[in-house]
Amino acid sequence: MEIGIIVICLLLSTFFSGMEIAYISSNKVYLSIEKRQQNFNASILNKLLEKPSLFITSMLIGSNLVLVIYGFYASNLIADWISLYLEISYPLKLTIQIIIATAVIVLTAAFLPKVFFKNYANSLIKHLAIPSYLFYQLLYWPASFVIWTSDLILKKLFKIPGNQVKEYFSKVELGNYITEQMNNVSRDEEVDSEIQIFQNALEFSDLKAREIMTPRTEICGVDILDSVADLREKFIKTGYSKLIVYQNSVDDIVGYVHSFELFKKPKTIKSIIIPVEFVPETIFIKDALDLLTKKRKSIAVVLDEYGGTSGILTIEDIIEQLFGEIEDEHDLDEEITEERIEENIFLLSARHEVEYLNEKYKLQLPESDSYSTLGGFIVNYTKEIPTNEEKINIENFEITIHSASNKKIELVRLKIKDEKR
């Protein structure tokens, strides 16, 4: 009978301490969504977590009660065993009792269950909601009394507000929930657009202009002294609706021209120039979006630390970070190569984002604030534009340049030398 009571106490202690750590470690976004499901378990979970402080306190009270009962029976049982096999003094017997009883409770009802419940917090708090609610109701009034007493002491003696329910969840919790949902989607399935937008929105505030801008080498524009006929030909050739206008060089951009302006039959390019905003490379795109919106502009020139043109940033570039790629007829003609030739060999456009390649193919390419694309990663290592067919070894990667100009890398063959990554 004594052994049975001890075992039950250990199981209950495991349950109470486990549910306490499960709630603390659980994702509050996940719980909030689960509580809104239309089933019996969800209604129980909603009642259980309506007052989190009461739930935690009831679990603590339950854990302490069973520990007291366990201590009483375990000490007697251990004392009987010691008396049966050893003839020792009372102080030594008491010491052995404490060590054995503590070791058992720490191992079986404290350390191991807390690790287990912490790792599987979301699912365990959901599936154990019904037994938790039964104990919650049983210990409701003792828990309420404990909270009332502690609030009274905090308010009267320490002038600190008492128990306050947290009615919101943090950005980290939302991020963790979205990441879990993304990881649960297999490669063959498409991620729900709502989930993808949430993921993009969480990353949005940390992005800087230099990470999403069109780089200087890819800027297409005309000189302010060019003729309107040259401008018209440029629009036809590129398929763009807007072209940058510069004076002497791209480092001196004076504005841009929209193709619609040609319907006004202008005499010179200067007469139809629309001003642009200038922003530093380090500006966050949320701030750039706010600036462009207030100034009613659609293009910003991104400047480097020396005041030269680093690239251009458009409203479309920023919006695409939230809602995904916005393709027009010109974008459809643009080829960005992404081909897996073998298990560890890829043919890739240098414009691919390093973060994207790591996420999709688990390449573990080094990431840095100094670059964002595969081409930038290579140039950052070589300190120059490599030539065609040049082979470069960077850490665990063998990179062959398939196509490159004197300004940029276009196409590379990437081989992972060590497949055990």
PDB file of N, CA, C and O in Angstrom, residues 9 167 298:
ATOM      1  N   CYS A   9       1.906   9.286  -6.008  1.00  0.00           N
ATOM      2  CA  CYS A   9       2.407  10.635  -5.716  1.00  0.00           C
ATOM      3  C   CYS A   9       3.453  11.074  -6.739  1.00  0.00           C
ATOM      4  O   CYS A   9       3.463  12.235  -7.177  1.00  0.00           O
ATOM      5  N   GLU A 167      -2.622  39.831 -22.017  1.00  0.00           N
ATOM      6  CA  GLU A 167      -3.646  39.665 -23.047  1.00  0.00           C
ATOM      7  C   GLU A 167      -3.077  39.614 -24.471  1.00  0.00           C
ATOM      8  O   GLU A 167      -3.815  39.681 -25.431  1.00  0.00           O
ATOM      9  N   SER A 298       7.661  56.962 -56.164  1.00  0.00           N
ATOM     10  CA  SER A 298       7.672  55.501 -56.345  1.00  0.00           C
ATOM     11  C   SER A 298       9.074  54.929 -56.463  1.00  0.00           C
ATOM     12  O   SER A 298       9.258  53.717 -56.451  1.00  0.00           O
TER      13      SER A 298
END
